[in-house]
């Protein structure tokens, strides 16, 4: 790791506290001049580093730039090695993940972007991705599930996001209670704060699914004015202290990889369902409620009765007929 990276990591872990140049030089095993040069270069990149004679260096509490160094300081060692890429701007982190996969096949990668120019949503929609504190991330994961179970990864991802939102709230002395709207929209106070888009990448020759790309976009601290007018009343924003952004990104990574372990456990040990399913049902904002099922632009009034082991939603229509919804081609709404 370069001096700059080590310095950033150390300052991130001690955010808001001064550490003397001498102490930093000792911790990083370099000269004080190297510390000074690295701090200067980080300042030039926009990091809010204060350098004060007789006090040393401090990264300001409100520093919010995503960095691999800062994120890795909050990662749970139990999740194994994760490669983190951070981009200022890209069309879509899911597309970026696909491009990376073409050059370098592999798993355990996550790509963040500060902003997306063509963020992709479900059902071919776009996903508004303004710059600010929001998290736009794509994870390259192993294809652990067969086709019948493919819904489980998106279901699990929504639980991972809900857990991450709850945890970052707790770290900030807030008690957030995220809920999930089938299949995988995460809501806070009845507004959608997150979208999830899963894409499979297959090997053209074998036809086998090679990797899964799990794209997650969470709206954080962004002024509602930055979203298109027509969606403003539906968008929710997670409000956190700006200085907690890297921690939030790390918690999200931790939770996604824990969720992947839960799927692995389910597969390897022949369980009835992954361990997150009960939590998914508990967090569901549709179970037991009256909803509208939207299929091919038609709207049907129904009641959400159950969520099965594979993440399918059992609904009962006004006519008394029941149907198990399994596909991403169906969406549900509460209002008419
Ligand atoms: C939806 O709600 O329709 C799904 C939105 C998914 C958005 C995320 S943001 C990161 C990743 N990159 C994309 O282009 N889309 C996903």
CSV table of C-alpha atoms and ligand atoms in Angstrom, one decimal:
chain,number,residue,atom,x,y,z
A,1,UNK,CA,0.0,0.0,0.0
A,2,UNK,CA,1.4,3.5,-0.9
A,3,UNK,CA,2.1,6.0,1.8
A,4,UNK,CA,-0.9,8.0,0.6
A,5,UNK,CA,-3.2,5.1,0.9
A,6,UNK,CA,-1.9,4.1,4.4
A,7,UNK,CA,-2.2,7.7,5.5
A,8,UNK,CA,-5.7,8.0,4.3
A,9,UNK,CA,-6.8,4.8,5.9
A,10,UNK,CA,-5.2,5.8,9.2
A,11,UNK,CA,-6.8,9.3,9.1
A,12,UNK,CA,-10.2,7.8,8.2
A,13,UNK,CA,-10.1,5.5,11.1
A,14,UNK,CA,-9.3,8.5,13.4
A,15,UNK,CA,-11.6,10.9,11.7
A,16,UNK,CA,-12.0,14.2,13.6
A,17,UNK,CA,-8.9,13.6,15.7
A,18,UNK,CA,-5.5,15.1,15.2
A,19,UNK,CA,-2.5,12.8,15.0
A,20,UNK,CA,1.0,14.3,15.1
A,21,UNK,CA,3.3,14.0,12.1
A,22,UNK,CA,5.7,12.2,14.3
A,23,UNK,CA,3.2,9.6,15.4
A,24,UNK,CA,2.0,9.1,11.8
A,25,UNK,CA,5.5,8.7,10.6
A,26,UNK,CA,6.1,6.0,13.2
A,27,UNK,CA,2.7,4.2,12.5
A,28,UNK,CA,3.4,4.1,8.7
A,29,UNK,CA,7.1,3.5,9.1
A,30,UNK,CA,8.1,6.4,6.8
A,31,UNK,CA,9.7,9.9,7.3
A,32,UNK,CA,7.7,13.0,8.4
A,33,UNK,CA,8.4,14.5,5.0
A,34,UNK,CA,6.7,11.6,3.3
A,35,UNK,CA,3.7,12.0,5.6
A,36,UNK,CA,3.6,15.7,4.7
A,37,UNK,CA,3.9,15.0,0.9
A,38,UNK,CA,1.2,12.4,1.1
A,39,UNK,CA,-1.2,14.7,3.1
A,40,UNK,CA,-0.6,17.5,0.6
A,41,UNK,CA,-1.4,15.2,-2.3
A,42,UNK,CA,-4.6,14.0,-0.6
A,43,UNK,CA,-5.6,17.6,0.0
A,44,UNK,CA,-5.0,18.4,-3.7
A,45,UNK,CA,-7.4,15.5,-4.5
A,46,UNK,CA,-10.1,17.2,-2.4
A,47,UNK,CA,-9.8,15.4,1.0
A,48,UNK,CA,-10.5,17.7,3.9
A,49,UNK,CA,-7.3,17.2,5.7
A,50,UNK,CA,-6.3,19.9,8.3
A,51,UNK,CA,-2.6,20.3,9.0
A,52,UNK,CA,-1.9,22.4,12.1
A,53,UNK,CA,1.5,23.1,13.7
A,54,UNK,CA,2.0,21.3,17.0
A,55,UNK,CA,-1.2,19.3,16.5
A,56,UNK,CA,-0.5,17.3,13.3
A,57,UNK,CA,-3.0,16.1,10.7
A,58,UNK,CA,-6.8,15.5,10.9
A,59,UNK,CA,-9.3,14.3,8.4
A,60,UNK,CA,-12.4,16.5,9.0
A,61,UNK,CA,-15.5,14.7,10.3
A,62,UNK,CA,-17.5,15.8,7.3
A,63,UNK,CA,-15.1,14.3,4.7
A,64,UNK,CA,-17.4,12.3,2.4
A,65,UNK,CA,-15.4,11.2,-0.6
A,66,UNK,CA,-15.7,7.4,-1.1
A,67,UNK,CA,-12.3,5.7,-0.9
A,68,UNK,CA,-11.1,2.2,-0.9
A,69,UNK,CA,-8.9,2.9,2.1
A,70,UNK,CA,-11.8,4.4,4.2
A,71,UNK,CA,-14.2,1.6,3.2
A,72,UNK,CA,-11.8,-1.2,3.9
A,73,UNK,CA,-11.2,0.1,7.5
A,74,UNK,CA,-14.9,-0.8,8.3
A,75,UNK,CA,-15.1,-4.2,6.5
A,76,UNK,CA,-15.8,-7.3,8.4
A,77,UNK,CA,-12.7,-9.6,8.1
A,78,UNK,CA,-15.2,-12.5,8.0
A,79,UNK,CA,-16.3,-11.7,4.5
A,80,UNK,CA,-12.9,-12.5,3.0
A,81,UNK,CA,-11.1,-10.5,0.4
A,82,UNK,CA,-13.1,-8.0,-1.6
A,83,UNK,CA,-11.7,-5.9,-4.4
A,84,UNK,CA,-13.2,-2.4,-4.4
A,85,UNK,CA,-13.2,0.0,-7.4
A,86,UNK,CA,-14.4,3.6,-7.0
A,87,UNK,CA,-15.2,5.7,-10.1
A,88,UNK,CA,-16.1,9.4,-10.3
A,89,UNK,CA,-18.5,8.8,-13.1
A,90,UNK,CA,-19.7,6.0,-15.3
A,91,UNK,CA,-22.8,5.2,-17.4
A,92,UNK,CA,-23.9,2.4,-15.1
A,93,UNK,CA,-21.9,0.5,-12.5
A,94,UNK,CA,-23.7,-2.7,-13.8
A,95,UNK,CA,-22.3,-2.0,-17.2
A,96,UNK,CA,-18.9,-1.3,-15.7
A,97,UNK,CA,-19.0,-4.6,-13.9
A,98,UNK,CA,-19.7,-6.4,-17.2
A,99,UNK,CA,-16.8,-4.6,-18.9
A,100,UNK,CA,-14.5,-5.5,-16.0
A,101,UNK,CA,-15.7,-9.2,-16.2
A,102,UNK,CA,-14.7,-9.3,-19.9
A,103,UNK,CA,-11.1,-8.4,-19.1
A,104,UNK,CA,-10.8,-10.1,-15.7
A,105,UNK,CA,-13.2,-12.8,-14.8
A,106,UNK,CA,-13.6,-13.3,-11.1
A,107,UNK,CA,-15.8,-12.8,-8.1
A,108,UNK,CA,-15.8,-10.8,-4.9
A,109,UNK,CA,-15.6,-7.4,-6.6
A,110,UNK,CA,-17.6,-4.3,-6.0
A,111,UNK,CA,-17.7,-1.2,-8.2
A,112,UNK,CA,-18.9,2.2,-6.8
A,113,UNK,CA,-19.6,5.3,-8.8
A,114,UNK,CA,-20.2,8.8,-7.4
A,115,UNK,CA,-22.6,9.4,-10.3
A,116,UNK,CA,-24.1,7.4,-13.1
A,117,UNK,CA,-25.1,9.0,-16.4
A,118,UNK,CA,-27.4,6.2,-17.5
A,119,UNK,CA,-28.3,4.3,-14.4
A,120,UNK,CA,-30.4,1.3,-15.2
A,121,UNK,CA,-33.6,0.3,-13.4
A,122,UNK,CA,-35.8,-2.8,-13.5
A,123,UNK,CA,-38.1,-3.5,-16.5
A,124,UNK,CA,-35.9,-1.4,-18.8
A,125,UNK,CA,-36.5,1.8,-16.8
A,126,UNK,CA,-33.8,4.3,-16.0
A,127,UNK,CA,-32.5,4.9,-12.5
A,128,UNK,CA,-31.9,8.5,-11.6
A,129,UNK,CA,-28.4,8.7,-10.2
A,130,UNK,CA,-27.4,12.3,-9.3
A,131,UNK,CA,-24.0,13.1,-7.7
A,132,UNK,CA,-24.0,13.7,-3.9
A,133,UNK,CA,-23.8,11.2,-1.1
A,134,UNK,CA,-25.8,8.4,-2.7
A,135,UNK,CA,-24.4,4.9,-3.1
A,136,UNK,CA,-24.4,3.4,-6.5
A,137,UNK,CA,-22.7,0.0,-6.4
A,138,UNK,CA,-22.5,-3.2,-8.4
A,139,UNK,CA,-21.3,-6.5,-6.9
A,140,UNK,CA,-19.9,-9.3,-9.0
A,141,UNK,CA,-21.0,-12.5,-7.3
A,142,UNK,CA,-20.9,-16.2,-7.9
A,143,UNK,CA,-24.0,-17.7,-9.5
A,144,UNK,CA,-24.9,-19.8,-6.5
A,145,UNK,CA,-28.5,-20.4,-7.5
A,146,UNK,CA,-30.3,-22.4,-10.1
A,147,UNK,CA,-33.0,-20.8,-12.3
A,148,UNK,CA,-35.9,-21.7,-9.9
A,149,UNK,CA,-34.2,-19.9,-7.1
A,150,UNK,CA,-33.0,-16.9,-9.0
A,151,UNK,CA,-35.4,-14.5,-7.2
A,152,UNK,CA,-33.7,-15.3,-4.0
A,153,UNK,CA,-30.6,-13.2,-4.7
A,154,UNK,CA,-32.7,-10.1,-5.2
A,155,UNK,CA,-34.8,-10.9,-2.2
A,156,UNK,CA,-31.6,-11.4,-0.2
A,157,UNK,CA,-30.2,-8.2,-1.5
A,158,UNK,CA,-33.2,-6.2,-0.2
A,159,UNK,CA,-32.7,-7.7,3.2
A,160,UNK,CA,-29.0,-6.9,3.1
A,161,UNK,CA,-29.8,-3.2,2.2
A,162,UNK,CA,-32.5,-3.0,4.9
A,163,UNK,CA,-30.0,-4.4,7.5
A,164,UNK,CA,-27.3,-1.9,6.3
A,165,UNK,CA,-29.7,1.1,6.5
A,166,UNK,CA,-30.7,0.0,10.0
A,167,UNK,CA,-27.1,-0.3,11.1
A,168,UNK,CA,-25.9,3.0,9.7
A,169,UNK,CA,-28.9,4.6,11.5
A,170,UNK,CA,-27.8,3.0,14.7
A,171,UNK,CA,-24.2,4.3,14.2
A,172,UNK,CA,-25.7,7.7,13.8
A,173,UNK,CA,-28.1,7.5,16.8
A,174,UNK,CA,-31.1,7.2,14.5
A,175,UNK,CA,-33.6,4.3,14.5
A,176,UNK,CA,-34.4,3.6,10.9
A,177,UNK,CA,-37.0,0.9,10.2
A,178,UNK,CA,-36.7,0.0,6.6
A,179,UNK,CA,-39.4,-2.1,5.0
A,180,UNK,CA,-39.4,-4.1,1.7
A,181,UNK,CA,-42.0,-4.0,-1.1
A,182,UNK,CA,-42.0,-7.2,-3.1
A,183,UNK,CA,-39.8,-8.0,-4.9
A,184,UNK,CA,-36.9,-5.9,-3.7
A,185,UNK,CA,-37.7,-2.2,-3.3
A,186,UNK,CA,-36.5,-0.9,0.1
A,187,UNK,CA,-38.7,1.8,1.7
A,188,UNK,CA,-38.2,4.1,4.6
A,189,UNK,CA,-41.2,6.0,6.0
A,190,UNK,CA,-43.2,4.8,2.9
A,191,UNK,CA,-40.8,6.2,0.3
A,192,UNK,CA,-38.5,4.2,-1.9
A,193,UNK,CA,-34.9,4.7,-0.9
A,194,UNK,CA,-33.2,2.0,-2.9
A,195,UNK,CA,-33.5,0.1,-6.2
A,196,UNK,CA,-31.9,-3.3,-6.9
A,197,UNK,CA,-31.1,-4.7,-10.4
A,198,UNK,CA,-29.7,-8.2,-10.8
A,199,UNK,CA,-28.2,-9.2,-14.1
A,200,UNK,CA,-26.8,-12.6,-15.1
A,201,UNK,CA,-23.7,-12.8,-17.3
A,202,UNK,CA,-23.5,-16.0,-19.3
A,203,UNK,CA,-20.7,-17.6,-21.2
A,204,UNK,CA,-21.8,-17.5,-24.9
A,205,UNK,CA,-20.2,-20.8,-25.7
A,206,UNK,CA,-21.5,-23.0,-22.9
A,207,UNK,CA,-24.7,-21.0,-22.2
A,208,UNK,CA,-23.9,-21.3,-18.5
A,209,UNK,CA,-24.4,-18.3,-16.1
A,210,UNK,CA,-20.9,-17.2,-15.3
A,211,UNK,CA,-21.5,-14.4,-12.8
A,212,UNK,CA,-24.2,-12.4,-11.2
A,213,UNK,CA,-24.1,-8.7,-11.2
A,214,UNK,CA,-26.1,-7.2,-8.3
A,215,UNK,CA,-26.6,-3.5,-8.7
A,216,UNK,CA,-27.8,-1.5,-5.7
A,217,UNK,CA,-28.6,2.2,-5.7
A,218,UNK,CA,-29.4,3.9,-2.3
A,219,UNK,CA,-30.4,7.6,-2.2
A,220,UNK,CA,-28.4,9.3,0.5
A,221,UNK,CA,-28.4,13.0,1.7
A,222,UNK,CA,-29.4,14.2,-1.8
A,223,UNK,CA,-31.7,17.2,-2.3
A,224,UNK,CA,-35.0,16.1,-3.8
A,225,UNK,CA,-34.6,18.9,-6.4
A,226,UNK,CA,-31.9,16.7,-8.1
A,227,UNK,CA,-34.5,14.1,-9.1
A,228,UNK,CA,-37.0,14.4,-12.0
A,229,UNK,CA,-40.2,16.2,-10.9
A,230,UNK,CA,-42.4,13.2,-11.7
A,231,UNK,CA,-40.8,10.9,-9.2
A,232,UNK,CA,-40.0,13.4,-6.4
A,233,UNK,CA,-43.1,12.5,-4.3
A,234,UNK,CA,-42.1,8.8,-4.3
A,235,UNK,CA,-38.4,9.1,-3.6
A,236,UNK,CA,-37.1,8.6,-0.1
A,237,UNK,CA,-33.7,9.7,1.0
A,238,UNK,CA,-31.6,8.2,3.8
A,239,UNK,CA,-30.2,11.1,5.9
A,240,UNK,CA,-26.9,10.3,7.6
A,241,UNK,CA,-24.0,12.4,8.8
A,242,UNK,CA,-21.9,13.0,5.7
A,243,UNK,CA,-18.8,11.7,7.5
A,244,UNK,CA,-20.5,8.3,7.8
A,245,UNK,CA,-20.7,7.6,4.0
A,246,UNK,CA,-17.7,5.3,3.8
A,247,UNK,CA,-18.9,3.4,6.8
A,248,UNK,CA,-22.3,3.0,5.1
A,249,UNK,CA,-20.6,1.7,2.0
A,250,UNK,CA,-18.6,-0.8,4.0
A,251,UNK,CA,-21.7,-1.9,6.0
A,252,UNK,CA,-23.5,-2.5,2.7
A,253,UNK,CA,-20.6,-4.6,1.4
A,254,UNK,CA,-20.5,-6.6,4.7
A,255,UNK,CA,-24.3,-7.3,4.5
A,256,UNK,CA,-24.2,-8.3,0.8
A,257,UNK,CA,-21.5,-10.8,1.5
A,258,UNK,CA,-23.2,-12.1,4.6
A,259,UNK,CA,-26.3,-12.6,2.6
A,260,UNK,CA,-24.3,-14.5,0.0
A,261,UNK,CA,-23.1,-16.8,2.8
A,262,UNK,CA,-26.7,-17.4,3.9
A,263,UNK,CA,-27.5,-18.5,0.3
A,264,UNK,CA,-24.4,-20.7,0.3
A,265,UNK,CA,-25.5,-22.3,3.6
A,266,UNK,CA,-29.0,-22.9,2.2
A,267,UNK,CA,-27.6,-24.6,-0.9
A,268,UNK,CA,-24.9,-26.6,0.8
A,269,UNK,CA,-26.9,-27.8,3.7
A,270,UNK,CA,-30.2,-28.5,1.9
A,271,UNK,CA,-32.2,-26.0,4.1
A,272,UNK,CA,-35.8,-25.3,3.2
A,273,UNK,CA,-35.0,-21.6,2.6
A,274,UNK,CA,-32.1,-19.2,3.3
A,275,UNK,CA,-32.0,-17.8,6.8
A,276,UNK,CA,-32.9,-14.3,5.7
A,277,UNK,CA,-36.4,-15.3,4.4
A,278,UNK,CA,-38.1,-14.9,7.8
A,279,UNK,CA,-36.6,-11.4,8.1
A,280,UNK,CA,-37.8,-10.7,4.6
A,281,UNK,CA,-41.4,-11.6,5.5
A,282,UNK,CA,-41.1,-9.5,8.7
A,283,UNK,CA,-39.9,-6.5,6.8
A,284,UNK,CA,-42.5,-7.0,4.0
A,285,UNK,CA,-44.8,-4.0,3.6
A,286,UNK,CA,-47.2,-6.0,1.4
A,287,UNK,CA,-48.0,-9.2,3.3
A,288,UNK,CA,-51.6,-9.2,4.4
A,289,UNK,CA,-52.3,-6.0,2.6
A,290,UNK,CA,-54.5,-5.0,-0.4
A,291,UNK,CA,-52.4,-4.4,-3.5
A,292,UNK,CA,-52.7,-3.9,-7.2
A,293,UNK,CA,-50.8,-6.4,-9.4
A,294,UNK,CA,-49.6,-4.8,-12.7
A,295,UNK,CA,-49.1,-7.2,-15.6
A,296,UNK,CA,-48.7,-6.0,-19.2
A,297,UNK,CA,-50.0,-2.6,-18.2
A,298,UNK,CA,-53.2,-4.1,-16.8
A,299,UNK,CA,-54.0,-3.6,-13.1
A,300,UNK,CA,-55.7,-6.2,-10.9
A,301,UNK,CA,-56.9,-5.8,-7.3
A,302,UNK,CA,-55.6,-8.5,-5.0
A,303,UNK,CA,-54.4,-9.3,-1.5
A,304,UNK,CA,-50.9,-10.4,-0.7
A,305,UNK,CA,-51.2,-13.7,1.2
A,306,UNK,CA,-47.8,-15.3,1.6
A,307,UNK,CA,-44.2,-15.3,0.4
A,308,UNK,CA,-42.9,-18.8,-0.3
A,309,UNK,CA,-39.4,-20.3,0.3
A,310,UNK,CA,-38.3,-19.1,-3.1
A,311,UNK,CA,-39.4,-15.5,-2.7
A,312,UNK,CA,-42.5,-15.9,-4.8
A,313,UNK,CA,-45.6,-13.8,-3.7
A,314,UNK,CA,-48.9,-15.6,-3.4
A,315,UNK,CA,-51.8,-13.3,-4.1
A,316,UNK,CA,-55.5,-13.7,-4.0
A,317,UNK,CA,-57.5,-11.7,-6.6
A,318,UNK,CA,-61.0,-10.2,-6.1
A,319,UNK,CA,-62.4,-13.2,-8.1
A,320,UNK,CA,-61.1,-15.6,-5.4
A,321,UNK,CA,-58.4,-17.0,-7.7
A,322,UNK,CA,-54.9,-17.2,-6.3
A,323,UNK,CA,-51.6,-16.8,-8.2
A,324,UNK,CA,-48.0,-17.2,-7.3
A,325,UNK,CA,-46.0,-14.3,-8.7
A,326,UNK,CA,-42.4,-15.2,-9.5
A,327,UNK,CA,-41.4,-12.9,-12.2
A,328,UNK,CA,-39.8,-9.6,-12.6
A,329,UNK,CA,-42.3,-8.8,-15.3
A,330,UNK,CA,-44.9,-8.2,-12.6
A,331,UNK,CA,-44.9,-5.2,-10.3
A,332,UNK,CA,-47.2,-4.2,-7.5
A,333,UNK,CA,-48.7,-1.0,-6.2
A,334,UNK,CA,-50.7,0.1,-3.2
A,335,UNK,CA,-52.6,3.0,-4.9
A,336,UNK,CA,-55.0,2.7,-7.7
B,1,LIG,C1,-35.0,-0.3,-9.9
B,1,LIG,O1,-35.5,0.1,-8.8
B,1,LIG,O2,-35.6,-0.3,-10.9
B,1,LIG,C2,-33.6,-0.8,-9.8
B,1,LIG,C3,-32.6,0.2,-9.8
B,1,LIG,C4,-31.1,-0.3,-9.7
B,1,LIG,C5,-30.1,0.9,-9.6
B,1,LIG,C6,-28.7,0.4,-9.4
B,1,LIG,S1,-27.7,1.8,-9.1
B,1,LIG,C7,-26.3,0.7,-9.2
B,1,LIG,C8,-26.6,-0.2,-10.4
B,1,LIG,N1,-26.2,0.4,-11.7
B,1,LIG,C9,-27.3,0.6,-12.4
B,1,LIG,O3,-27.2,1.1,-13.6
B,1,LIG,N2,-28.4,0.2,-11.8
B,1,LIG,C10,-28.1,-0.4,-10.5
